[in-house]
Coordinates of N, CA and C in Angstrom, one line a residue:
X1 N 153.0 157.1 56.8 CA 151.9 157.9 56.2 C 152.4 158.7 55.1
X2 N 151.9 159.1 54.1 CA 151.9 159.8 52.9 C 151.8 161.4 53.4
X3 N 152.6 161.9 52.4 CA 152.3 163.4 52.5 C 150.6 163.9 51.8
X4 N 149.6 164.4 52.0 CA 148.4 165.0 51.2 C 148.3 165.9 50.3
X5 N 148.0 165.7 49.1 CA 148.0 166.8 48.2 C 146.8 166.3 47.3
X6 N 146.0 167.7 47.0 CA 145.5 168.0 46.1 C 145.7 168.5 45.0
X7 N 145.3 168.2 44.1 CA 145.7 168.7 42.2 C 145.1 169.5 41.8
X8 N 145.6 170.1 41.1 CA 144.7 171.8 40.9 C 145.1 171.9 39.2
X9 N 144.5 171.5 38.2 CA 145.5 171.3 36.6 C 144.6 172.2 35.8
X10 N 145.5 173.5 36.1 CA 144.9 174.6 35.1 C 144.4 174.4 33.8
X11 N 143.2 175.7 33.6 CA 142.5 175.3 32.1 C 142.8 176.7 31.7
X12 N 142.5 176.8 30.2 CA 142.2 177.7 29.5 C 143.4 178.4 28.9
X13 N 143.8 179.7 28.9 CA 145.2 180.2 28.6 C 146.3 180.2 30.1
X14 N 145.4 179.4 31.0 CA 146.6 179.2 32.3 C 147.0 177.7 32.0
X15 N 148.1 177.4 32.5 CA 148.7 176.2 32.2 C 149.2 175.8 33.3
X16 N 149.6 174.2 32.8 CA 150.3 173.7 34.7 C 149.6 173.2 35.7
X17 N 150.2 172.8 36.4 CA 149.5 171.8 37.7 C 150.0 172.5 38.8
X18 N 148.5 172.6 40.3 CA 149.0 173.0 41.2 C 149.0 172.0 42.4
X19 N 150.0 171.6 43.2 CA 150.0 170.9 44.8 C 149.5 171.3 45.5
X20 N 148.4 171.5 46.6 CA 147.6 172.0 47.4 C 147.9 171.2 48.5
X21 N 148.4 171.2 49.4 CA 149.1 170.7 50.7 C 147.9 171.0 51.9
X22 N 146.4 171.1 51.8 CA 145.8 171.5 52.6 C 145.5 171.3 53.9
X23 N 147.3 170.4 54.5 CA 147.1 170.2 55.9 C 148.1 171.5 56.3
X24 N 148.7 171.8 55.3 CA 149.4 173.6 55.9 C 148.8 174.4 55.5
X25 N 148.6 175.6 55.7 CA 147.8 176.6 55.5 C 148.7 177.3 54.7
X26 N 147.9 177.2 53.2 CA 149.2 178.5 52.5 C 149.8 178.0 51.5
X27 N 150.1 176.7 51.6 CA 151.2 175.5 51.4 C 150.5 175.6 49.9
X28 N 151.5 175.6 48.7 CA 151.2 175.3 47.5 C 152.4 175.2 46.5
X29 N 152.6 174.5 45.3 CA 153.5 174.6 44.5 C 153.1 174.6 43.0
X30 N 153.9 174.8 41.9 CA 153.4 174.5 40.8 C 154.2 173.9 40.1
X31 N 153.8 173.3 38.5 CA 154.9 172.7 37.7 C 154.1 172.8 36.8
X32 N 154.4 172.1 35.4 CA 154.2 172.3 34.0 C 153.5 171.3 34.0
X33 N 153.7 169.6 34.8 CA 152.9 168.8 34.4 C 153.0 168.2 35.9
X34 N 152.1 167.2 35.8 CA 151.5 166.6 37.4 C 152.8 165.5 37.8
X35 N 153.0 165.1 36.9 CA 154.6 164.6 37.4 C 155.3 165.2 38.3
X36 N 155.5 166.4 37.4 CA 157.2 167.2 37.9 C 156.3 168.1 39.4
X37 N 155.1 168.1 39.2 CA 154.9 168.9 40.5 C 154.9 168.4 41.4
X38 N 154.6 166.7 41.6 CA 154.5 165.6 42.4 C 155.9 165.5 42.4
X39 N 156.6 165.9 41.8 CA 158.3 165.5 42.1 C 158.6 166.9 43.2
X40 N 158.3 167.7 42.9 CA 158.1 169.6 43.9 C 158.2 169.1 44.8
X41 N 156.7 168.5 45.5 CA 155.7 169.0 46.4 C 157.3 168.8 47.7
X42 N 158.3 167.7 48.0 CA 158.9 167.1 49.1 C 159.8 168.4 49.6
X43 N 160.6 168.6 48.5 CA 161.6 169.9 48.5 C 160.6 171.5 49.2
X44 N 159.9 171.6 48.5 CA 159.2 172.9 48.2 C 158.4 172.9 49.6
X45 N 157.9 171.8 50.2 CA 157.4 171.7 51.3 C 158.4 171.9 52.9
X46 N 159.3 171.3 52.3 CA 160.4 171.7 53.4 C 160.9 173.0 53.4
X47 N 161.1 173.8 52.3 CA 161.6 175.4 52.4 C 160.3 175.9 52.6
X48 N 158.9 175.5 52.8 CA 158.3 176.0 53.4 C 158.5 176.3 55.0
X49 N 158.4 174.3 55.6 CA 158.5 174.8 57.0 C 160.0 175.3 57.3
X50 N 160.8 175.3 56.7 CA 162.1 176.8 57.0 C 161.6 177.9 57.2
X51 N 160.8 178.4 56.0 CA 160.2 179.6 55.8 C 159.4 179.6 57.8
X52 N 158.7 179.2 57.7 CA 157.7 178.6 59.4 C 158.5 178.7 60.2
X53 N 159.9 178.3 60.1 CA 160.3 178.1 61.4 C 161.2 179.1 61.5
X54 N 161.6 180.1 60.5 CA 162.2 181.4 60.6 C 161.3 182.5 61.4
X55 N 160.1 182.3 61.3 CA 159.1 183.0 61.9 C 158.3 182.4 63.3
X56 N 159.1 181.8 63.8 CA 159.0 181.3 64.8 C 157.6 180.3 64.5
X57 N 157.0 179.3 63.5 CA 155.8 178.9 63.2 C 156.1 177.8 63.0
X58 N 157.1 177.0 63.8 CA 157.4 175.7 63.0 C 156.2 174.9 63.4
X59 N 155.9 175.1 64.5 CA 154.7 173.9 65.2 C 153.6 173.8 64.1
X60 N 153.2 175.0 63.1 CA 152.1 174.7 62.3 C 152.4 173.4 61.5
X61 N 153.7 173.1 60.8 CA 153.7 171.7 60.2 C 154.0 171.0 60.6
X62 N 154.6 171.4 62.1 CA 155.1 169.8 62.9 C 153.9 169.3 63.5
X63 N 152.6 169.8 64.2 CA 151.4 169.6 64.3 C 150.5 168.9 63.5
X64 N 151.0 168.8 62.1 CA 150.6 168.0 60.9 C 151.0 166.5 60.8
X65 N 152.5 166.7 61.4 CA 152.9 165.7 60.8 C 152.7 164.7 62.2
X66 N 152.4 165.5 63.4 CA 151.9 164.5 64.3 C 151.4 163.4 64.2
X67 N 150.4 164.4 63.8 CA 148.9 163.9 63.3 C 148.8 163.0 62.3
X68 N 149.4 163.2 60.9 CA 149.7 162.0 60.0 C 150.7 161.3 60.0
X69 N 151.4 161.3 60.5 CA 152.3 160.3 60.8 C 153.5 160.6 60.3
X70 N 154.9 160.2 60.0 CA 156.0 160.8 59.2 C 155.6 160.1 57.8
X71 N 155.8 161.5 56.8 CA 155.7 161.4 55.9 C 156.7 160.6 54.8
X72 N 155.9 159.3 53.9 CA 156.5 158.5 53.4 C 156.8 158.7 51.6
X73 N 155.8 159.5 51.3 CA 155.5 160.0 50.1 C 154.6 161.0 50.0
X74 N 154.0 161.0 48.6 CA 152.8 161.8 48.1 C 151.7 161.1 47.8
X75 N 150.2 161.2 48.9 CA 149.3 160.5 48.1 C 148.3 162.0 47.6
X76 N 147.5 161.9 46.3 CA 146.6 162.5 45.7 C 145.7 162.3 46.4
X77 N 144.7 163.0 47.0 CA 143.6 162.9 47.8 C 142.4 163.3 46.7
X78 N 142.9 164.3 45.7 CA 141.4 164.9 44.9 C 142.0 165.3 43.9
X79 N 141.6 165.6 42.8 CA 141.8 166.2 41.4 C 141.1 167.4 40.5
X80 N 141.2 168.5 41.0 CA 140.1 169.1 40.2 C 140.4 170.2 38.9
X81 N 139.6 169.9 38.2 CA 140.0 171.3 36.7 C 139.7 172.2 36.8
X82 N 140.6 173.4 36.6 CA 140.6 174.8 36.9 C 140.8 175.8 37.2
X83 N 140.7 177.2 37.1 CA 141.7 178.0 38.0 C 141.2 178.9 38.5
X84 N 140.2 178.6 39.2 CA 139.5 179.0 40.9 C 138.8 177.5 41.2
X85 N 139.4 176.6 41.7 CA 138.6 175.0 42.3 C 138.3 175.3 43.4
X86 N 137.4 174.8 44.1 CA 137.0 174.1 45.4 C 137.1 173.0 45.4
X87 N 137.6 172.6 46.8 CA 137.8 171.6 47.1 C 137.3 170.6 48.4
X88 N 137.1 169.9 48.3 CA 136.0 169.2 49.3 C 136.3 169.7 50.9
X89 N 137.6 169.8 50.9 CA 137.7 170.5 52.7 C 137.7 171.8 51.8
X90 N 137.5 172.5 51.4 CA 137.3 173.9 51.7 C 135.6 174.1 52.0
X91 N 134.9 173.6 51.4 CA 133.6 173.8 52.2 C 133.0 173.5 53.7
X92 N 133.9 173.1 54.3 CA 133.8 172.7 55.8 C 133.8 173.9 56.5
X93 N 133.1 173.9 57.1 CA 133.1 175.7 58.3 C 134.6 175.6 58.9
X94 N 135.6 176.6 58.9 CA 136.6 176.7 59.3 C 136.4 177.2 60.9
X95 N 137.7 176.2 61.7 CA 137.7 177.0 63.1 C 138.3 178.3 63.3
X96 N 138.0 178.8 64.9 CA 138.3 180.3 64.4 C 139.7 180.0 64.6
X97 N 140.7 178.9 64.9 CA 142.1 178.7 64.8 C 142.8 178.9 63.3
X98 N 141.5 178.2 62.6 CA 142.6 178.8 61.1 C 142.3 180.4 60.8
X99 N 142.0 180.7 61.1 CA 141.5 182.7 60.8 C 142.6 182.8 61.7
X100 N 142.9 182.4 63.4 CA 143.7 183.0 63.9 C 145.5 182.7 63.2
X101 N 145.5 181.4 62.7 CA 146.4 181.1 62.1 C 146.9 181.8 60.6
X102 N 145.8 182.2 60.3 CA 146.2 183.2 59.1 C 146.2 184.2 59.2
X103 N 146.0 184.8 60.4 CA 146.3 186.0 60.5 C 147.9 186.3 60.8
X104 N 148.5 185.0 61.3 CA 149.9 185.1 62.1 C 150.7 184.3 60.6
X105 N 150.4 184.3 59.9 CA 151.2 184.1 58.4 C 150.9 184.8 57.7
X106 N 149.9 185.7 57.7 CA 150.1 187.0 57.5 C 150.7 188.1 57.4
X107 N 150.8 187.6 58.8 CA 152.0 189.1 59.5 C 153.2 188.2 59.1
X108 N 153.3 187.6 59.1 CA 154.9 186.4 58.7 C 155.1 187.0 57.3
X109 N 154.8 186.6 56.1 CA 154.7 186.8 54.9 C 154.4 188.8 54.4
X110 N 154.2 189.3 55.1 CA 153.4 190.8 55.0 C 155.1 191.4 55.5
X111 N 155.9 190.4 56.6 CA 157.4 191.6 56.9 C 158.2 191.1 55.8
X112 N 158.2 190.1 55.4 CA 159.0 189.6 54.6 C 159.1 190.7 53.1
X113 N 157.8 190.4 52.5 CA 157.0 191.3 51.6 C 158.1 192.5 51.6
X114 N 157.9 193.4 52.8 CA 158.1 194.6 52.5 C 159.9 194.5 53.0
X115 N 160.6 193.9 53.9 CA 161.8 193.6 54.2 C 162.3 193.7 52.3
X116 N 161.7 193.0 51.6 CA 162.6 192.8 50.8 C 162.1 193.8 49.5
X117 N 161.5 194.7 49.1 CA 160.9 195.8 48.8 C 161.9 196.9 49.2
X118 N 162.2 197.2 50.0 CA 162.8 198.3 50.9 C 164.5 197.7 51.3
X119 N 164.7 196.5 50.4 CA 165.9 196.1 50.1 C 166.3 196.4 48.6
X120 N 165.5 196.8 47.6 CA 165.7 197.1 46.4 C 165.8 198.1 45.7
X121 N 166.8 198.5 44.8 CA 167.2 199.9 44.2 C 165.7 200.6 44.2
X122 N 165.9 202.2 43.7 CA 164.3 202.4 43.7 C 163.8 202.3 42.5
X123 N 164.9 202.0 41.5 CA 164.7 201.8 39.9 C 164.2 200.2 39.7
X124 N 164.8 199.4 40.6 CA 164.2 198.0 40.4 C 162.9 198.1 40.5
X125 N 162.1 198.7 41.0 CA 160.4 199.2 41.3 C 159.5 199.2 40.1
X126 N 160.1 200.0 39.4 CA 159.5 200.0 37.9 C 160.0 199.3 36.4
X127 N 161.2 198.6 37.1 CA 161.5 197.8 36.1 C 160.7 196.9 35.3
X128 N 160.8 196.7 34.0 CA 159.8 195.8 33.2 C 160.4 194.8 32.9
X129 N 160.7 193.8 33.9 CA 161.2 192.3 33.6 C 160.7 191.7 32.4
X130 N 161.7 191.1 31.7 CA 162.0 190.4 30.2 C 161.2 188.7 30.4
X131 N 160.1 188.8 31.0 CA 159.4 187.9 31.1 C 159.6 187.1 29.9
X132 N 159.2 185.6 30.1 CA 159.3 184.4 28.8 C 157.9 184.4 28.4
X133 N 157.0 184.3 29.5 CA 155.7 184.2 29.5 C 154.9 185.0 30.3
X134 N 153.6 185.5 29.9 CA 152.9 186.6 30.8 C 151.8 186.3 30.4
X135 N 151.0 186.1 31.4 CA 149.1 185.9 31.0 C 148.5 187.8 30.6
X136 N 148.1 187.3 29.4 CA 147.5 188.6 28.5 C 146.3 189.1 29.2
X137 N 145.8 189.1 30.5 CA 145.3 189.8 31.1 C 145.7 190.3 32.3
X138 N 147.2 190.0 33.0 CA 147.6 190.1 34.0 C 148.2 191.9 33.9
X139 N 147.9 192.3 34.7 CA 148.0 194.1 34.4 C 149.6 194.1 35.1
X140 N 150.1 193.4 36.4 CA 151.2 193.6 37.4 C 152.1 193.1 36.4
X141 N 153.3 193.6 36.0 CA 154.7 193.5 35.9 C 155.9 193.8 36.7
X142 N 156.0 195.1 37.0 CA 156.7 195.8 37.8 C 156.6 195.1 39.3
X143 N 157.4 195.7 40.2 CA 157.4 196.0 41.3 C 155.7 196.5 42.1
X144 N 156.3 197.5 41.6 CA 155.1 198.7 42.2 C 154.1 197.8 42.0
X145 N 153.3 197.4 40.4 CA 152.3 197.1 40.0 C 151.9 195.1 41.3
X146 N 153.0 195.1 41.3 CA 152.8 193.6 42.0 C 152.2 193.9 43.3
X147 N 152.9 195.0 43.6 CA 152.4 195.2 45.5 C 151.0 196.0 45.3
X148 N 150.3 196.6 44.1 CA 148.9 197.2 44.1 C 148.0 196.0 44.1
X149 N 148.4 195.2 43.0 CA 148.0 193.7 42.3 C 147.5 192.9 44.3
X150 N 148.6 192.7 44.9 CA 148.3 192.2 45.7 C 147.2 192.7 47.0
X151 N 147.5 194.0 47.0 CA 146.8 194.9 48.0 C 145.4 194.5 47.7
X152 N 145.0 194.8 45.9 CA 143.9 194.6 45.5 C 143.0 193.2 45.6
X153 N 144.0 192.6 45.4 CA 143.0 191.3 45.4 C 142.9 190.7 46.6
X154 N 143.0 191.0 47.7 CA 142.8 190.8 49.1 C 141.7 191.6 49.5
X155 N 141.7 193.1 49.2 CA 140.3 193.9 49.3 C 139.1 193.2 48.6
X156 N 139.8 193.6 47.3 CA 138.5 193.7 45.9 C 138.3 192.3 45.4
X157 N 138.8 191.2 45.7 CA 138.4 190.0 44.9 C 138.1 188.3 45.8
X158 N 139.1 188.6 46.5 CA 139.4 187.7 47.7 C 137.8 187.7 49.0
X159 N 138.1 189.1 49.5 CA 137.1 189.1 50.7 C 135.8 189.4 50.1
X160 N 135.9 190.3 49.1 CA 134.2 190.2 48.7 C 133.6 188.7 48.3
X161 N 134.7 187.9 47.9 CA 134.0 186.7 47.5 C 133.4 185.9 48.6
X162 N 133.5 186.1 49.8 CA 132.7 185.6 51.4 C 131.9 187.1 51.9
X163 N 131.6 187.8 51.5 CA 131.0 188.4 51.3 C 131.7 190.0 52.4
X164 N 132.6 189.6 51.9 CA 133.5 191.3 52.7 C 133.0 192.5 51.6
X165 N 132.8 193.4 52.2 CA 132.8 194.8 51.2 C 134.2 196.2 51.8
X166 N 134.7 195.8 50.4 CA 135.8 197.2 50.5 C 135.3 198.5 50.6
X167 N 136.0 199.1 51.5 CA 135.7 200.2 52.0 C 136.9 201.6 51.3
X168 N 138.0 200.8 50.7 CA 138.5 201.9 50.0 C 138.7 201.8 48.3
X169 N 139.2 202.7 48.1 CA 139.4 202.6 46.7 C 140.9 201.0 46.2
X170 N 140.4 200.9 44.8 CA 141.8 200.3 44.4 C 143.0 200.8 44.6
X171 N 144.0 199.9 45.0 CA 145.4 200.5 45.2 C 146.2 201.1 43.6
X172 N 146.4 201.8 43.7 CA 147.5 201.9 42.2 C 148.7 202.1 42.7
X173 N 149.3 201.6 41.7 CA 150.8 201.6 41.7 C 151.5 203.0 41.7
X174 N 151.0 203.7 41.3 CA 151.4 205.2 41.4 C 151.5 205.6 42.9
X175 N 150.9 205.4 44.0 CA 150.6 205.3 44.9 C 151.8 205.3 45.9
X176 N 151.9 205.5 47.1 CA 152.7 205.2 48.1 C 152.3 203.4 48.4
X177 N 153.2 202.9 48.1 CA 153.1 201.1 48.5 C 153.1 201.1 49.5
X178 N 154.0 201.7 51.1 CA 153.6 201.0 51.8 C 152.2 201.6 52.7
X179 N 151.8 203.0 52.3 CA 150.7 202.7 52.9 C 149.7 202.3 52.3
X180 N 149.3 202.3 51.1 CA 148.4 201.2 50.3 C 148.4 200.1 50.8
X181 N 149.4 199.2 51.0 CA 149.7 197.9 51.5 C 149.2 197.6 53.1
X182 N 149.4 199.1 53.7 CA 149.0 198.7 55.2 C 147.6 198.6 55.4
X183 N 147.0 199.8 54.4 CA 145.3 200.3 54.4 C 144.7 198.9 53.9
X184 N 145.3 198.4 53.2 CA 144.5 197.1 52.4 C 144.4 196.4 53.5
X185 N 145.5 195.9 54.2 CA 145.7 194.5 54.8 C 145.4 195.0 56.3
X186 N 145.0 196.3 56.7 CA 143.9 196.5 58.0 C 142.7 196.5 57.9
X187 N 142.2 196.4 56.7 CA 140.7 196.0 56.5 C 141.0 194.6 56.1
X188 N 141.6 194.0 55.9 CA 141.8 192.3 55.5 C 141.7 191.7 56.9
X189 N 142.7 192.4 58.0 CA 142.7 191.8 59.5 C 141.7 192.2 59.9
X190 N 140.8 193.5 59.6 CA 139.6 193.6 60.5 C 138.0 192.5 59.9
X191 N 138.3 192.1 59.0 CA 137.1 191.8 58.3 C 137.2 190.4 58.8
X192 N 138.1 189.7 58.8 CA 139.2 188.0 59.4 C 138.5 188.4 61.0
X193 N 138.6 189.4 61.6 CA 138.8 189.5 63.2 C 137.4 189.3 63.5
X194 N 136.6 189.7 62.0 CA 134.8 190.2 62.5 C 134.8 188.5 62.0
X195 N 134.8 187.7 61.2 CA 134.4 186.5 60.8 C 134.8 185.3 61.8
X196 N 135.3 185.7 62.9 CA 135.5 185.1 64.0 C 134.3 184.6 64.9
X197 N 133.8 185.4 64.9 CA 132.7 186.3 65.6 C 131.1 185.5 64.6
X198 N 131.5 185.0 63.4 CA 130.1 185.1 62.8 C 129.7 183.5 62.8
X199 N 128.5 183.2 62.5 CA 128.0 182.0 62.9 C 128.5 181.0 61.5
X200 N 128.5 181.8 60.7 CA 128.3 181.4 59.2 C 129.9 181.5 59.0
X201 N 131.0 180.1 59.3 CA 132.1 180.2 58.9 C 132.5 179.5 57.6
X202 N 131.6 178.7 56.9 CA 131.6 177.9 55.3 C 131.6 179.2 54.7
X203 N 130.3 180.0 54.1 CA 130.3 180.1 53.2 C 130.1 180.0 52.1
X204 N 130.0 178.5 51.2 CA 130.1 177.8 50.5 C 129.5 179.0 48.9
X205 N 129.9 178.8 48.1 CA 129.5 180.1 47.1 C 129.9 179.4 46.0
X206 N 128.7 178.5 45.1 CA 129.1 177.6 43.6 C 128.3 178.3 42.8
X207 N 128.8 178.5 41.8 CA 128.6 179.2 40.1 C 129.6 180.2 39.8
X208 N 129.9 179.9 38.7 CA 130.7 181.3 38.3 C 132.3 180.5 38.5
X209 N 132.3 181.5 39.8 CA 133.5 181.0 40.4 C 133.1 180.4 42.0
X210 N 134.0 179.6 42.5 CA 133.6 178.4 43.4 C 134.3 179.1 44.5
X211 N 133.9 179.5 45.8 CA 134.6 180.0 47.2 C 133.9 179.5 48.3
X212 N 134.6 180.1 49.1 CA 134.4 179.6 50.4 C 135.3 180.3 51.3
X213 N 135.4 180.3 52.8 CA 136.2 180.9 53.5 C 137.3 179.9 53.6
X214 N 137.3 178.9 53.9 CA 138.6 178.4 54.2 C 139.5 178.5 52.3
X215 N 138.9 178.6 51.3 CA 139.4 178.6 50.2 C 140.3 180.1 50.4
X216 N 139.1 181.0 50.9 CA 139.9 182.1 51.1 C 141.5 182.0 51.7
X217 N 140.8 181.5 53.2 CA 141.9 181.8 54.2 C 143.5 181.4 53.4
X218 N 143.4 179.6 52.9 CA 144.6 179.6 52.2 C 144.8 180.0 51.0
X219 N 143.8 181.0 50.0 CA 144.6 181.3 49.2 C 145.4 182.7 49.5
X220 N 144.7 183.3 50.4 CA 145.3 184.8 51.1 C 146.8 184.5 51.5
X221 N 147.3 183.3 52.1 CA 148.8 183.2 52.2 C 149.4 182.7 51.4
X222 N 148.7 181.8 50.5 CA 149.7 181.3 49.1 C 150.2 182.5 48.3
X223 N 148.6 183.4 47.8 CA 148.9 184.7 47.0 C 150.0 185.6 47.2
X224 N 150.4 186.1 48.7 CA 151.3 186.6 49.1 C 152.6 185.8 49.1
X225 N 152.9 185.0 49.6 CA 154.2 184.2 49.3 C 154.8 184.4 47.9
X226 N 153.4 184.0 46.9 CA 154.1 183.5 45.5 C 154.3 185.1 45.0
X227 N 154.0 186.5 45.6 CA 154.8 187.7 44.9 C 155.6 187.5 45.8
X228 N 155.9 187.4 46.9 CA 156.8 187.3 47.2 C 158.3 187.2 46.6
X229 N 157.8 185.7 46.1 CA 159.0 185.0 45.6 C 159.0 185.7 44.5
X230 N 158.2 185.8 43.7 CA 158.3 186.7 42.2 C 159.2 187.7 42.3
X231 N 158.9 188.8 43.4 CA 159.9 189.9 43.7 C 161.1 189.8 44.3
X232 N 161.5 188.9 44.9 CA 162.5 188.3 45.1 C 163.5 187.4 43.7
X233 N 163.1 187.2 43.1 CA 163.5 186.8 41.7 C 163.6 188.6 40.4
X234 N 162.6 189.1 40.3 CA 163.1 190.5 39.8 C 163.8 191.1 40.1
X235 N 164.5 191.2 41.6 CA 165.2 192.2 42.2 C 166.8 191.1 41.4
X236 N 166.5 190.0 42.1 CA 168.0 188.9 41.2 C 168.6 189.7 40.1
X237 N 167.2 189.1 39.0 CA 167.4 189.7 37.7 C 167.8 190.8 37.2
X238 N 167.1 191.9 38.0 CA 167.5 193.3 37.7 C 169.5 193.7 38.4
X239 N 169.7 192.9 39.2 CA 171.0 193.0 39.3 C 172.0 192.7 38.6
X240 N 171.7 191.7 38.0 CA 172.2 190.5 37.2 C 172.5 191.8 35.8
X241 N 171.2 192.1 35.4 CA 171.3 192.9 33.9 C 171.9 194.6 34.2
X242 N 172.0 194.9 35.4 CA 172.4 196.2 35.8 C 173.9 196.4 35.3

């Protein structure tokens, strides 16, 4: 059996191709062109289930691969242009296993997050990395500004799009990070804990921008991973130039 991936080939001033692995939850990669991402997805998928199995979560991809059989390659399942897509399983009403399952790579991704935050100088925080490239509307550079960036779009962008309403203000980076970071992500687990509970688990939400809950569920752990790694890469850098 083939490994599953969906295509995700940015438009506009975003660029690049994304891997959507939508039999892991979370699971994503990117590259410059659909080639080199299709060349990613094998590597990048196994330092995932590392990542899984450091967190005691291996069974989430070994559960997959039961099921599809050992993986022989990459087959393309779907193709879509843009950079908020839906995709044909994301409009499926999700069980409350994947809510319960994102909630526990949540907490996976959420110690990591701050493990490695509270591993870094306190000057690495505000540092302004010598980026090559930066999307001209992206406000996060720093440290600080990544962990508001992220707090935010879990409250204010993510859950209102299935129809959550924030109950606090935006995080700023000025701010104390980690309780910003906890206040965000206890209304993210309570709002997940109530949608368990509700009859209406699709969602489905076309114009504009295209959502859904399970679109949510996996972009809530990809989003976090990929600062992740970002900050984990600045802290490098900033050592490197220190």
């Amino acid at each position: 059996m083939s490994m599953r991936v969906w295509l995700q080939e940015m438009t506009g001033n975003e660029v690049g191709w994304v891997a959507w692995c939508l039999d892991v939850q979370g699971f994503a990669t990117w590259a410059e062109t659909e080639g080199e991402v299709l060349a990613r997805v094998p590597g990048k998928l196994e330092a995932h289930k590392a990542w899984l199995a450091r967190h005691g979560l291996a069974g989430v991809a070994a559960s997959t691969e039961a099921s599809n059989g050992a993986a022989s390659g990459v087959e393309v399942v779907d193709t879509a242009r843009g950079n908020e897509v839906l995709f044909l399983p994301d409009c499926e009403p999700c069980e409350v296993s994947e809510i319960e399952l994102t909630l526990r790579l949540l907490s996976a991704s959420r110690a990591d997050l701050v493990q490695t935050v509270e591993g870094l100088p306190e000057q690495a925080l505000d540092w302004d990395p010598p980026y090559r490239a930066f999307l001209d509307w992206a406000t996060w550079r720093s440290v600080r500004q990544i962990l508001a960036h992220v707090a935010n779009c879990e409250t204010h962008y993510y859950l209102p799009a299935i129809g959550g309403k924030s109950q606090l203000p935006p995080a700023s980076p000025e701010g104390d990070w980690h309780q910003f970071l906890a206040a965000h992500r206890a209304q993210t687990v309570s709002f997940l804990e109530q949608l368990k509970e509700s009859r209406d688990r699709a969602r489905v939400i076309v114009g504009g921008e295209a959502w859904s809950v399970r679109k949510v569920l996996r972009r809530l752990v990809w989003h976090e991973l990929l600062h992740w790694k970002s900050i984990r890469r600045i802290g490098r850098e900033f050592e490197q130039q220190a």
